[in-house]
JSON list of C-alpha atoms in Angstrom, two decimals:
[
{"chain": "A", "resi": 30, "resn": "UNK", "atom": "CA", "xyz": [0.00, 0.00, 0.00]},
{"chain": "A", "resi": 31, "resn": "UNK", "atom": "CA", "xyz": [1.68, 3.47, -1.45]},
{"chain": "A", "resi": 32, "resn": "UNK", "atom": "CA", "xyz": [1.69, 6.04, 1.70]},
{"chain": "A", "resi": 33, "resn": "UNK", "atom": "CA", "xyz": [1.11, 9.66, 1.57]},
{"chain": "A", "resi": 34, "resn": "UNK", "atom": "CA", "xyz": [2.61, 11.48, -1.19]},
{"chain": "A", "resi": 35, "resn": "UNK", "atom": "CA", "xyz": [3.45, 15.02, -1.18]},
{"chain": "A", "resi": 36, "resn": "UNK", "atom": "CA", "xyz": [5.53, 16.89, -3.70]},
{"chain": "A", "resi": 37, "resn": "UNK", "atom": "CA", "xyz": [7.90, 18.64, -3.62]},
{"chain": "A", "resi": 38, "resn": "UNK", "atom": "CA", "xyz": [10.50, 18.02, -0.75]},
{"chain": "A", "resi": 39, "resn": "UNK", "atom": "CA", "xyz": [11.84, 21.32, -0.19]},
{"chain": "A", "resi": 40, "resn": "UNK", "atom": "CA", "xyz": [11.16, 24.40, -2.13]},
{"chain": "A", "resi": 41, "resn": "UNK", "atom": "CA", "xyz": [12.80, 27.91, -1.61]},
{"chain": "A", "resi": 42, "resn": "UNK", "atom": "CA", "xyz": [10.85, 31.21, -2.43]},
{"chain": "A", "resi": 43, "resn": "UNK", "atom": "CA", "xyz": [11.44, 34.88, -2.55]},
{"chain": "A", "resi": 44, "resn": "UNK", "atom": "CA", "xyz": [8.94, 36.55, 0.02]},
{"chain": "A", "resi": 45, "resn": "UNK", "atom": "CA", "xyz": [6.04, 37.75, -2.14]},
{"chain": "A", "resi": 46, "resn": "UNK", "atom": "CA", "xyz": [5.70, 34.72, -3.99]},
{"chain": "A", "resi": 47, "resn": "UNK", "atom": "CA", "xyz": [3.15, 32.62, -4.34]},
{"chain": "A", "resi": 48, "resn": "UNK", "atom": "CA", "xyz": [3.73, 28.64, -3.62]},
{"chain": "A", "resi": 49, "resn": "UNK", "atom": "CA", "xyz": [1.73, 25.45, -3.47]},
{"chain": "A", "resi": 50, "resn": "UNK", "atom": "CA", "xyz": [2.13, 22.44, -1.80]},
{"chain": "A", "resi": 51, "resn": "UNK", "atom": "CA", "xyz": [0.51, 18.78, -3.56]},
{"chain": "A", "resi": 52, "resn": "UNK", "atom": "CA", "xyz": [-0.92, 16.05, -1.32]},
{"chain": "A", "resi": 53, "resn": "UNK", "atom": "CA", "xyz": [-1.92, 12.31, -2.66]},
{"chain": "A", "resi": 54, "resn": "UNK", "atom": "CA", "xyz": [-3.76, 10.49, 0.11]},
{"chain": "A", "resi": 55, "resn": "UNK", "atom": "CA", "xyz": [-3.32, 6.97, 1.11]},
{"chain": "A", "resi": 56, "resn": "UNK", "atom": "CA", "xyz": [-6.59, 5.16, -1.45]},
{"chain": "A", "resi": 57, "resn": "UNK", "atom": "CA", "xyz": [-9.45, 4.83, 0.46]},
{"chain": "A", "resi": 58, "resn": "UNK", "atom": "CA", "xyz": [-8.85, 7.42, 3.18]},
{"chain": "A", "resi": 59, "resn": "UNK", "atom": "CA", "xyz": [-11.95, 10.02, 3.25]},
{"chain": "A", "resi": 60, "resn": "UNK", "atom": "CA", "xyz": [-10.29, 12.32, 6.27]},
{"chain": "A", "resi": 61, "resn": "UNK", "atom": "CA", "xyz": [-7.22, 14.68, 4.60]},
{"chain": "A", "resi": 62, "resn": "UNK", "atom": "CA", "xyz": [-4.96, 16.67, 6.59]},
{"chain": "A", "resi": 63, "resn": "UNK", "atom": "CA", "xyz": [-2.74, 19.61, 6.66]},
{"chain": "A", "resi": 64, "resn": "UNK", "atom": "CA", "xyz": [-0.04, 20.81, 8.82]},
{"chain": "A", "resi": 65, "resn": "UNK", "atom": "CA", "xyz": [2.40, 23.44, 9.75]},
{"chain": "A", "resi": 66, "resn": "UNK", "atom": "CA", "xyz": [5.59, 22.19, 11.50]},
{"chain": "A", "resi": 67, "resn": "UNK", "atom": "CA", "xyz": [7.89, 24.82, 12.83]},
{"chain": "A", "resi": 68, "resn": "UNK", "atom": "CA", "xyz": [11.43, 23.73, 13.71]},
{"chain": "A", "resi": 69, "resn": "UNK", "atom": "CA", "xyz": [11.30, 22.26, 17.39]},
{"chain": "A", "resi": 70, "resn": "UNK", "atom": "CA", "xyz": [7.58, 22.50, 17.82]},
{"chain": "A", "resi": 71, "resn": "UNK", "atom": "CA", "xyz": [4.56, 19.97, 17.05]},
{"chain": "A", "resi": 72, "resn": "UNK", "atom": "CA", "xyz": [2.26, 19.96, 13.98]},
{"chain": "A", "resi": 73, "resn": "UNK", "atom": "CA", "xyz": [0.04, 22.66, 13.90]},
{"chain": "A", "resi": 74, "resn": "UNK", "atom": "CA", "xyz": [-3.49, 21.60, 12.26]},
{"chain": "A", "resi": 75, "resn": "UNK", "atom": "CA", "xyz": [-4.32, 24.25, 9.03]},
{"chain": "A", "resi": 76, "resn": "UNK", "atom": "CA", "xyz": [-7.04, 22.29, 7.82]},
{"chain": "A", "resi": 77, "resn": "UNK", "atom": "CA", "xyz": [-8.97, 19.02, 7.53]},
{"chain": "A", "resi": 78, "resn": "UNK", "atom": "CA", "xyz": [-11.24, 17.37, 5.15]},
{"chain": "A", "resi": 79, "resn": "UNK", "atom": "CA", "xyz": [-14.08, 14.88, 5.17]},
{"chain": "A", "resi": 80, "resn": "UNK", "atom": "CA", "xyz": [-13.95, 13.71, 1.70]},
{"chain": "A", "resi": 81, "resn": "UNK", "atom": "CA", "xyz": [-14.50, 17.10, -0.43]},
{"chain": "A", "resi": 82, "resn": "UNK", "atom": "CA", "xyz": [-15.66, 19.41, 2.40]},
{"chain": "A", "resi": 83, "resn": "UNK", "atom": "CA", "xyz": [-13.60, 21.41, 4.81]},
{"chain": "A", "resi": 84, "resn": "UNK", "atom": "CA", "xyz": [-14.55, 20.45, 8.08]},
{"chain": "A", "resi": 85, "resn": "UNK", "atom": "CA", "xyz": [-12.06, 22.49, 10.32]},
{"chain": "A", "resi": 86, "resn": "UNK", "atom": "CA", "xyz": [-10.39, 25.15, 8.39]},
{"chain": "A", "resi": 87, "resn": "UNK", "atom": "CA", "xyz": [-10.06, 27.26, 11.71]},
{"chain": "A", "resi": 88, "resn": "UNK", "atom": "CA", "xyz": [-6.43, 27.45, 12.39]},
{"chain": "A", "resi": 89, "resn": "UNK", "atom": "CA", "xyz": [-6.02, 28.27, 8.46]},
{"chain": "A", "resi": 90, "resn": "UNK", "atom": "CA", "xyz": [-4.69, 32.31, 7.77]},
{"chain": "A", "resi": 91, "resn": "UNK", "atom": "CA", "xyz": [-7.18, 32.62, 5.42]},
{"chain": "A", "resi": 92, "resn": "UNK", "atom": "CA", "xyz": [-5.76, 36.07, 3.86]},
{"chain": "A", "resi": 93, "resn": "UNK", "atom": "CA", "xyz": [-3.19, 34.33, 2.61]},
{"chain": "A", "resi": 94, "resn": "UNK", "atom": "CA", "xyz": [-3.50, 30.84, 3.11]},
{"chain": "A", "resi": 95, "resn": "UNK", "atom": "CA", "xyz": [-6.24, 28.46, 0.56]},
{"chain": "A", "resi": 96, "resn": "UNK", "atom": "CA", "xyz": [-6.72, 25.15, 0.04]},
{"chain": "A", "resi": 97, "resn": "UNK", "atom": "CA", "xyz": [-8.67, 22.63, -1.55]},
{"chain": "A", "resi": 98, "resn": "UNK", "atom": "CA", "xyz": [-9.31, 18.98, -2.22]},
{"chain": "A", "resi": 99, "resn": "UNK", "atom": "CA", "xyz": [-11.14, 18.14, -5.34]},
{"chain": "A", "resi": 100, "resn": "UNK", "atom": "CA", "xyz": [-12.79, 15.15, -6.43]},
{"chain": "A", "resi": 101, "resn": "UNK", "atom": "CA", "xyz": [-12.42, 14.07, -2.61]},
{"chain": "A", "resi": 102, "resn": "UNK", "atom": "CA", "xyz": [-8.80, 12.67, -3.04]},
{"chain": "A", "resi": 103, "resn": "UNK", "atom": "CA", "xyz": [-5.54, 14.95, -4.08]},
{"chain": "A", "resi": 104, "resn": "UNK", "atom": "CA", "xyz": [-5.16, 18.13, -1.94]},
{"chain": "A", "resi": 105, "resn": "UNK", "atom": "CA", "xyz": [-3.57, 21.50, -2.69]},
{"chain": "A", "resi": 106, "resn": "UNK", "atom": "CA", "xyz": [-2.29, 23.96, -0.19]},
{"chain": "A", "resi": 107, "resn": "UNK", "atom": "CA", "xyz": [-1.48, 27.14, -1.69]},
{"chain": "A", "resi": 108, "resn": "UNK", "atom": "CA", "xyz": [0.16, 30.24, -0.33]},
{"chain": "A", "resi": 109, "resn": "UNK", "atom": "CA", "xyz": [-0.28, 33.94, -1.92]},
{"chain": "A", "resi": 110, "resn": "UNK", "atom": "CA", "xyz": [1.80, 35.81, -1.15]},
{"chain": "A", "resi": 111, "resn": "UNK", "atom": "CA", "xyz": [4.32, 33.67, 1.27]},
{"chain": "A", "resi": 112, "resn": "UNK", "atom": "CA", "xyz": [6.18, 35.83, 4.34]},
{"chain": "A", "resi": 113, "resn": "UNK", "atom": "CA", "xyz": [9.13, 35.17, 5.61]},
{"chain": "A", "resi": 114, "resn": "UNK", "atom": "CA", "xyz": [7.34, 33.79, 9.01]},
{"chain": "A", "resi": 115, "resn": "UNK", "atom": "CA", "xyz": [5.98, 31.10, 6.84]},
{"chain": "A", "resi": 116, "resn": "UNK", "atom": "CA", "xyz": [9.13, 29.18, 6.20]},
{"chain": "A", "resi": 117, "resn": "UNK", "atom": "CA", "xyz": [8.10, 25.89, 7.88]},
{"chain": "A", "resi": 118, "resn": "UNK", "atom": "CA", "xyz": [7.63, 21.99, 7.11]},
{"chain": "A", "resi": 119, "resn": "UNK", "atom": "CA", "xyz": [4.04, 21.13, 5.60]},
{"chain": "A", "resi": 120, "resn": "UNK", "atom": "CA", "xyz": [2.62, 17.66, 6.31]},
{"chain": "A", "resi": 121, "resn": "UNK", "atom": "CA", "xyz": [0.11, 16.01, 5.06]},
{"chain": "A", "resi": 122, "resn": "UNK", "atom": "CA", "xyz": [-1.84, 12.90, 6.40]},
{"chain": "A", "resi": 123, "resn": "UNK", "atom": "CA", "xyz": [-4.60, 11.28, 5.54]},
{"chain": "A", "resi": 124, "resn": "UNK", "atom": "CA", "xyz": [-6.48, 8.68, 8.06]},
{"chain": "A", "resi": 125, "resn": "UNK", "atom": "CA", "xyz": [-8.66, 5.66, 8.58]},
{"chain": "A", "resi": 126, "resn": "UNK", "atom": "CA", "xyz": [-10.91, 4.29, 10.91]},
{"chain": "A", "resi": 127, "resn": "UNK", "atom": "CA", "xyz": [-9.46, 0.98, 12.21]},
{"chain": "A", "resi": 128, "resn": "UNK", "atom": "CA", "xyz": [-11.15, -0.69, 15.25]},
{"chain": "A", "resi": 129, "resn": "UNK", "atom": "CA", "xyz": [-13.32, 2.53, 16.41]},
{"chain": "A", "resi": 130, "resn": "UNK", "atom": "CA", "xyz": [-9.97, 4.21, 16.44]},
{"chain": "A", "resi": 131, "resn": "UNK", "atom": "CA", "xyz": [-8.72, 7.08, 13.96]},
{"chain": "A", "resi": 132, "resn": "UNK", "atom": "CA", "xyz": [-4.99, 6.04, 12.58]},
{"chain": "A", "resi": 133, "resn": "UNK", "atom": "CA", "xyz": [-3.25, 8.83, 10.70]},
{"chain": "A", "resi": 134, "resn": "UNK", "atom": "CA", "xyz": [-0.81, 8.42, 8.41]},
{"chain": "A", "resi": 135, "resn": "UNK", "atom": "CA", "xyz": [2.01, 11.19, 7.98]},
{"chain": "A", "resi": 136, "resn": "UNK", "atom": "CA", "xyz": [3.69, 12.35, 4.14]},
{"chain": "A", "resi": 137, "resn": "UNK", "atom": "CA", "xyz": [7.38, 13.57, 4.55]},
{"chain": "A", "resi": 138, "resn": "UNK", "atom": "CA", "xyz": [6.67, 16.60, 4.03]},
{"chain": "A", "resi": 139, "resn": "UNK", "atom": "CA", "xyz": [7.63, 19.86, 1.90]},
{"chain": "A", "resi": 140, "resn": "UNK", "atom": "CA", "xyz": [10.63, 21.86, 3.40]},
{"chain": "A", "resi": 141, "resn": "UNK", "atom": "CA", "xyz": [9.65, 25.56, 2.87]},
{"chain": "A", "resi": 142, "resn": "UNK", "atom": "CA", "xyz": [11.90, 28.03, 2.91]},
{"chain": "A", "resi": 143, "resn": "UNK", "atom": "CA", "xyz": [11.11, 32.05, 2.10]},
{"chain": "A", "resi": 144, "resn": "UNK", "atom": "CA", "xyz": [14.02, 34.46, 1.68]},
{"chain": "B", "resi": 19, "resn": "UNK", "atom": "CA", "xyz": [-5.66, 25.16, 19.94]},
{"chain": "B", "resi": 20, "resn": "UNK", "atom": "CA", "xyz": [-2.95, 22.93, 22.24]},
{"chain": "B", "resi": 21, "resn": "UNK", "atom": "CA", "xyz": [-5.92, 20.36, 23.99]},
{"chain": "B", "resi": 22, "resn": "UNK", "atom": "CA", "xyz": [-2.79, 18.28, 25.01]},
{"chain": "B", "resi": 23, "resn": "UNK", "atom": "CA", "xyz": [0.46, 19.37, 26.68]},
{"chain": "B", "resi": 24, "resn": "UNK", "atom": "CA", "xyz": [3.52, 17.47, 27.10]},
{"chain": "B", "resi": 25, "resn": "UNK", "atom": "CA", "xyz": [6.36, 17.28, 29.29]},
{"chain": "B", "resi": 26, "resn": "UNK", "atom": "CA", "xyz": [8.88, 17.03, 29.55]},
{"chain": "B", "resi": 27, "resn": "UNK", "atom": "CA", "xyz": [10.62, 19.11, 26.73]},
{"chain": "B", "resi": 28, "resn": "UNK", "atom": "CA", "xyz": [13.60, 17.25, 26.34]},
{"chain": "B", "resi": 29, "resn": "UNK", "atom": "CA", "xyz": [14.54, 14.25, 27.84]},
{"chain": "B", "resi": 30, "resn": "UNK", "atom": "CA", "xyz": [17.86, 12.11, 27.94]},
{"chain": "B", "resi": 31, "resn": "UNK", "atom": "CA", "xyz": [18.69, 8.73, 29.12]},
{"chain": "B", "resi": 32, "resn": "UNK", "atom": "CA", "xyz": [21.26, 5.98, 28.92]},
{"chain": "B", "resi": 33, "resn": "UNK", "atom": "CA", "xyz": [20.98, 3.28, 26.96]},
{"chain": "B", "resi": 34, "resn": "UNK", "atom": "CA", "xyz": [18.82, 0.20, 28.57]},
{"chain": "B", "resi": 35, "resn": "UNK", "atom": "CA", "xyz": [17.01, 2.82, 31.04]},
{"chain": "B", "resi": 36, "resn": "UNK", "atom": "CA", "xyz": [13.16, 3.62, 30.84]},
{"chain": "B", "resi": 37, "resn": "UNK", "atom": "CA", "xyz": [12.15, 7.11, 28.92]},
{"chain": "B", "resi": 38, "resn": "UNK", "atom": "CA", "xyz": [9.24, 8.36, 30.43]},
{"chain": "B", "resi": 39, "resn": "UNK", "atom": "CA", "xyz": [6.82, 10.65, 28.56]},
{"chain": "B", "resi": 40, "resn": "UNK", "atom": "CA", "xyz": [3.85, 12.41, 29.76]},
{"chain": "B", "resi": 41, "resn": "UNK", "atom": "CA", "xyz": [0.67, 14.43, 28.54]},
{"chain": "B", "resi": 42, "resn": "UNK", "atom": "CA", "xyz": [-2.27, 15.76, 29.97]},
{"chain": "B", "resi": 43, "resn": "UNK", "atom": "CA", "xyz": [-5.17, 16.39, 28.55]},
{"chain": "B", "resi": 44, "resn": "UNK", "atom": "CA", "xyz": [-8.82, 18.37, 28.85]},
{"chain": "B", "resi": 45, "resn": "UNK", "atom": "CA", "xyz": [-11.60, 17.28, 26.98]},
{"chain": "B", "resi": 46, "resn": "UNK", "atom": "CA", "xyz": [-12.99, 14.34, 28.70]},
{"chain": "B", "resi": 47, "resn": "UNK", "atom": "CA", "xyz": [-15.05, 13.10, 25.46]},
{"chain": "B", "resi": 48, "resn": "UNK", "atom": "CA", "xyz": [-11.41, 12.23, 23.77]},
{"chain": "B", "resi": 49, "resn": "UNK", "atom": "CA", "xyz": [-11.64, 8.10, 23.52]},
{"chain": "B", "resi": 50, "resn": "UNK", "atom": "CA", "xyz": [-8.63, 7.36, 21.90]},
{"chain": "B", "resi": 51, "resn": "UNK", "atom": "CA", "xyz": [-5.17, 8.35, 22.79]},
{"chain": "B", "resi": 52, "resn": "UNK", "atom": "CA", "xyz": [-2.13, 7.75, 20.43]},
{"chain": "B", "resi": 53, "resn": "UNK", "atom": "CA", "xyz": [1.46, 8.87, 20.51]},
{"chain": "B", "resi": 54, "resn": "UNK", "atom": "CA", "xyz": [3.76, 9.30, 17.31]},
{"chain": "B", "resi": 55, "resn": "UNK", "atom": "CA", "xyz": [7.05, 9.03, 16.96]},
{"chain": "B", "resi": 56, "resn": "UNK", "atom": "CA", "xyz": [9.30, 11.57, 14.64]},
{"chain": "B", "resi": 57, "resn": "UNK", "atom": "CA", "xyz": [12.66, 11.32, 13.08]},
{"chain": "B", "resi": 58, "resn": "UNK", "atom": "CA", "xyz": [14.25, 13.85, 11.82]},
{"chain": "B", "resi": 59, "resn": "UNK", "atom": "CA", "xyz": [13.77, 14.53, 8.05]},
{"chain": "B", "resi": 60, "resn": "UNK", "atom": "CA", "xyz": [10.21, 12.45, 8.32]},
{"chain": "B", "resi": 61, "resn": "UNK", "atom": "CA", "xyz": [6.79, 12.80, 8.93]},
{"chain": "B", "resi": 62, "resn": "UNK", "atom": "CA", "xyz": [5.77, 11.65, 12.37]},
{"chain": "B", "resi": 63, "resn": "UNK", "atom": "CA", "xyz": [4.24, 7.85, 12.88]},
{"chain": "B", "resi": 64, "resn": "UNK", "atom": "CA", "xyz": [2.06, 6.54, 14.98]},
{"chain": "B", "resi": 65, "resn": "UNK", "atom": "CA", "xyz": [3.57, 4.55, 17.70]},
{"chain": "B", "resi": 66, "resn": "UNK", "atom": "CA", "xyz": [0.97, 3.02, 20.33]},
{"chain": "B", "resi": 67, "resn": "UNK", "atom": "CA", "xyz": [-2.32, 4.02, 21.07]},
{"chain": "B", "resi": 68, "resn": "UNK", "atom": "CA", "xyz": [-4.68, 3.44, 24.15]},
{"chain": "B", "resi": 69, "resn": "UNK", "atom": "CA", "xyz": [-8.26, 3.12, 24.56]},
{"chain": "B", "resi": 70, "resn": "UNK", "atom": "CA", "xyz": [-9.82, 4.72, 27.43]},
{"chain": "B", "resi": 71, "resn": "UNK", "atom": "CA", "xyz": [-11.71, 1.54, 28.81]},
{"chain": "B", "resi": 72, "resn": "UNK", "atom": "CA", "xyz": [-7.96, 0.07, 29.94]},
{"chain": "B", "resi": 73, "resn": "UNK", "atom": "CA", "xyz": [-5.03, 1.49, 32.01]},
{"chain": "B", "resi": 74, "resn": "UNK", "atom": "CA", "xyz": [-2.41, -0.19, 30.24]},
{"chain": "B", "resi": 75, "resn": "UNK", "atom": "CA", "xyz": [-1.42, -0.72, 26.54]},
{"chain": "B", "resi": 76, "resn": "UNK", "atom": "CA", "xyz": [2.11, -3.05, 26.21]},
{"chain": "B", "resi": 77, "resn": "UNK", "atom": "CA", "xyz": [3.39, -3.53, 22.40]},
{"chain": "B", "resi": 78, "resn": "UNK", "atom": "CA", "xyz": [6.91, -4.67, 22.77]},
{"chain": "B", "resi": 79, "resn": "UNK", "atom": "CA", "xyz": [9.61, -2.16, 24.72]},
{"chain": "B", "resi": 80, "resn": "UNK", "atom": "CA", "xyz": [6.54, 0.39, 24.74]},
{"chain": "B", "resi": 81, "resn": "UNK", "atom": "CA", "xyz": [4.26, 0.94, 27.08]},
{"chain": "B", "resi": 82, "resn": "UNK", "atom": "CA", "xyz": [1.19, 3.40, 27.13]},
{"chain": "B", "resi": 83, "resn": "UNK", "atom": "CA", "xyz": [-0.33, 3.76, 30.91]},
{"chain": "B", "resi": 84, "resn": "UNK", "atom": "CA", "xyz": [-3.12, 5.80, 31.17]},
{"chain": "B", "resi": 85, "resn": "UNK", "atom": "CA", "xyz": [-4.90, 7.58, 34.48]},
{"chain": "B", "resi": 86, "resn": "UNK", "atom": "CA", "xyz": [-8.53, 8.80, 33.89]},
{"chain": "B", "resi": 87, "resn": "UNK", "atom": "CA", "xyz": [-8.95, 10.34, 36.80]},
{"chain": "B", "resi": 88, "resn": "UNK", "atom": "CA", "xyz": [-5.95, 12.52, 36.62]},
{"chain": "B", "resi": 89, "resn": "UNK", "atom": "CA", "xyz": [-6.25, 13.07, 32.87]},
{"chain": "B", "resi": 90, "resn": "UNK", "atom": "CA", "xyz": [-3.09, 11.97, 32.32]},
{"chain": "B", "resi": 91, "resn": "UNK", "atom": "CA", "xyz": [-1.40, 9.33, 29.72]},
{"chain": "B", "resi": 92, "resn": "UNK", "atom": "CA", "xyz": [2.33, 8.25, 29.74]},
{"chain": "B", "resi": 93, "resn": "UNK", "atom": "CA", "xyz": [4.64, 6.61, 27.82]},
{"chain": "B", "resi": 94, "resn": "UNK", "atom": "CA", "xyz": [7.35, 4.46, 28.56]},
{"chain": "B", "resi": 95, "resn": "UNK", "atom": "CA", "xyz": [10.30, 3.05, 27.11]},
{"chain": "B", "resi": 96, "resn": "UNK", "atom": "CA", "xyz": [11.39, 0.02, 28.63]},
{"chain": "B", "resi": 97, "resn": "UNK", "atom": "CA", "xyz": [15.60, -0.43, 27.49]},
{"chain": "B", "resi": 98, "resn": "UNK", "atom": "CA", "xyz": [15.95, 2.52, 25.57]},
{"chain": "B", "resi": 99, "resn": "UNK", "atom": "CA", "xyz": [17.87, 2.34, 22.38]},
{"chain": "B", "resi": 100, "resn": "UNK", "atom": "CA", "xyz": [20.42, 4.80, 20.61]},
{"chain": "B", "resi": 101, "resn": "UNK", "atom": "CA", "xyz": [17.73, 4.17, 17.72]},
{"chain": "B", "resi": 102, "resn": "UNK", "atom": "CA", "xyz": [14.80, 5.48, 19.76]},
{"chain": "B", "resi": 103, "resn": "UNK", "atom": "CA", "xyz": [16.23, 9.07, 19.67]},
{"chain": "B", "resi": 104, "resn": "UNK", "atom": "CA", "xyz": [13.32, 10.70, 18.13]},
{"chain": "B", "resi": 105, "resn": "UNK", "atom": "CA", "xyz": [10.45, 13.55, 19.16]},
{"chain": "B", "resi": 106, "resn": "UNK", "atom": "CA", "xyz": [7.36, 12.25, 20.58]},
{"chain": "B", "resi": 107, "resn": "UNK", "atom": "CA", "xyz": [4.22, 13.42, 20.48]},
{"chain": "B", "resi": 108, "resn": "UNK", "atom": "CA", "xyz": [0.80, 12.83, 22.06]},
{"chain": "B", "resi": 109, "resn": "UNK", "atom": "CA", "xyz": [-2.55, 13.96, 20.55]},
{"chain": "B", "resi": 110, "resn": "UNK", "atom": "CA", "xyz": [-5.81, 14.37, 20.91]},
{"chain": "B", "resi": 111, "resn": "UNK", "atom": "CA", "xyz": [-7.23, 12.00, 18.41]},
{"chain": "B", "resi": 112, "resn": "UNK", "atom": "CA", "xyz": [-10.74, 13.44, 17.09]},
{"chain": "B", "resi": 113, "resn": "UNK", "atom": "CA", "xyz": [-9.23, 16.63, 15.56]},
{"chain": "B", "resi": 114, "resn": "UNK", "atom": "CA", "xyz": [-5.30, 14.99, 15.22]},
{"chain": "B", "resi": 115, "resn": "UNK", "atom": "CA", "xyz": [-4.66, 18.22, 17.31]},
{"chain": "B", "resi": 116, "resn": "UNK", "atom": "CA", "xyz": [-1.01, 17.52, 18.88]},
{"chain": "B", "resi": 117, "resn": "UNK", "atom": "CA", "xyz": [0.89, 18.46, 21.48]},
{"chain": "B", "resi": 118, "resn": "UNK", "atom": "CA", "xyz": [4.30, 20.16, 21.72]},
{"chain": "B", "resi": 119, "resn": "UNK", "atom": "CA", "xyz": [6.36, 17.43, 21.32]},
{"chain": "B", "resi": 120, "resn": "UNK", "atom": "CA", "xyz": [9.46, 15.35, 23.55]},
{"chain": "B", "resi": 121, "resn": "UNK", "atom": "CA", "xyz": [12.67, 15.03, 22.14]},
{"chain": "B", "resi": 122, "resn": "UNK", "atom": "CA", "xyz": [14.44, 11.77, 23.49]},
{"chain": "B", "resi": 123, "resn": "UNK", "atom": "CA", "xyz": [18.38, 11.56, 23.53]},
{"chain": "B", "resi": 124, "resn": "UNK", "atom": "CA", "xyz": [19.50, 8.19, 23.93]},
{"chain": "B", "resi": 125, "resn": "UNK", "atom": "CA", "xyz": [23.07, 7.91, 24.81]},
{"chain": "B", "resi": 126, "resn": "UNK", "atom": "CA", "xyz": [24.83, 4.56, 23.90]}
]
C-alpha cells in the first residue's frame, strides 16, 4: 500500500511569492490533513477534510492561506503571497478508521523556505 | 488550539534505562489516545495508542499507561535504544490536534 505522497520536498521562495504544496492520500482514506511544522515545535493543524468538504479550516490564515481537495482525493495547499514567518515543514496525512480508532498516516513533508 | 500538553521538553537517558513521557489532557469526550514518533527529516508515525476503557497498553519495549482520573497518559520506554532518539508526540485523536512534542536523547 503506497503512503502519503506530497511533492515537492523542499522548495525555496522569494517573500512575495506565491507557492503550493501537492498532497496524494493513502486510497481509500476520506479524512485529509494539513499541517504546519515549525522547527522544534509539534504539527500545527491548518485544515482538515471529510472527503470534499472542509470540516475544520479554523487554524487556516485565510488572507493568505487556501486550500482545496477536489474530487475528494488529491489536496492542494497554496500560499499567496508567502512571508518570511511562513518558512516551515508542511505535512500532510490522511487517516482511517481501524477498530473505532482514527490512525493517521504522515507524508514527509515539503521543506519551505522564504528568503 | 494545544488540547494536550507534554512534558517534559527534552529528555535524555542511557541506553537500557526507561524514557518516560507524559501528557495531559482536557476534553474528557477524547476516547482514543495515540502517541507518534518523529525522526528527523520524516513525517511523524504513529507509535501506540490506548483506549480509554484500559489502564495499560504493552506492544513490545513500549508501554502506554493511562490515568482517567488525573487526565493523564504516559509513555514508557522500557531499554531505551540509541535508535529510539526521536520527538514524541501525544494527541488528541478526534481533531489529530497535537501536542508540543518530547525530544528523546538516547546515549549509547
Amino acid at each position: 500500500e503506497a503512503g502519503v505522497v506530497q511533492s515537492p520536498r523542499y522548495k525555496i521562495i522569494e517573500k512575495k511569492q506565491p507557492v503550493a504544496f501537492w498532497c496524494n492520500p493513502i486510497s481509500g482514506h476520506n479524512t485529509l490533513y494539513w499541517y504546519r511544522q515549525n522547527l522544534g515545535q509539534g504539527p500545527e493543524l491548518l485544515i482538515r477534510y471529510e472527503n470534499e468538504e472542509a470540516v475544520d479550516d479554523s487554524q487556516l490564515p485565510k488572507d493568505r492561506f487556501s486550500a482545496e481537495r477536489l474530487k475528494g482525493v488529491d489536496s492542494t495547499l497554496k500560499i499567496q503571497p508567502a512571508e518570511l514567518g511562513d518558512s516551515a515543514v508542511y505535512l500532510c496525512a490522511s487517516s482511517n478508521v481501524f477498530e473505532g480508532s482514527i490512525r493517521a498516516f504522515f507524508g514527509q513533508g515539503t521543506r519551505l523556505t522564504v528568503v | 488550539q494545544q488540547q494536550v500538553k507534554q512534558s517534559p521538553q527534552s529528555l535524555i537517558v542511557q541506553k537500557g534505562g526507561i524514557s518516560i513521557i507524559n501528557c495531559a489532557y482536557e476534553n474528557t469526550a477524547f476516547d482514543y489516545f495515540p502517541w507518534y514518533q518523529q525522526f528527523p527529516g520524516k513525517g511523524p508515525a504513529l507509535l501506540i495508542a490506548i483506549r480509554p476503557d484500559v489502564s495499560e497498553k504493552k506492544e513490545g519495549r513500549f508501554t502506554i499507561s493511562f490515568n482517567k482520573s488525573a487526565k493523564q497518559f504516559s509513555l514508557h520506554i522500557m531499554d531505551s535504544q540509541p535508535g529510539d532518539s526521536a520527538t514524541y508526540f501525544c494527541a488528541e485523536a478526534y481533531k489529530l490536534i497535537f501536542g508540543s512534542g518530547t525530544r528523546l536523547l538516547v546515549r549509547p
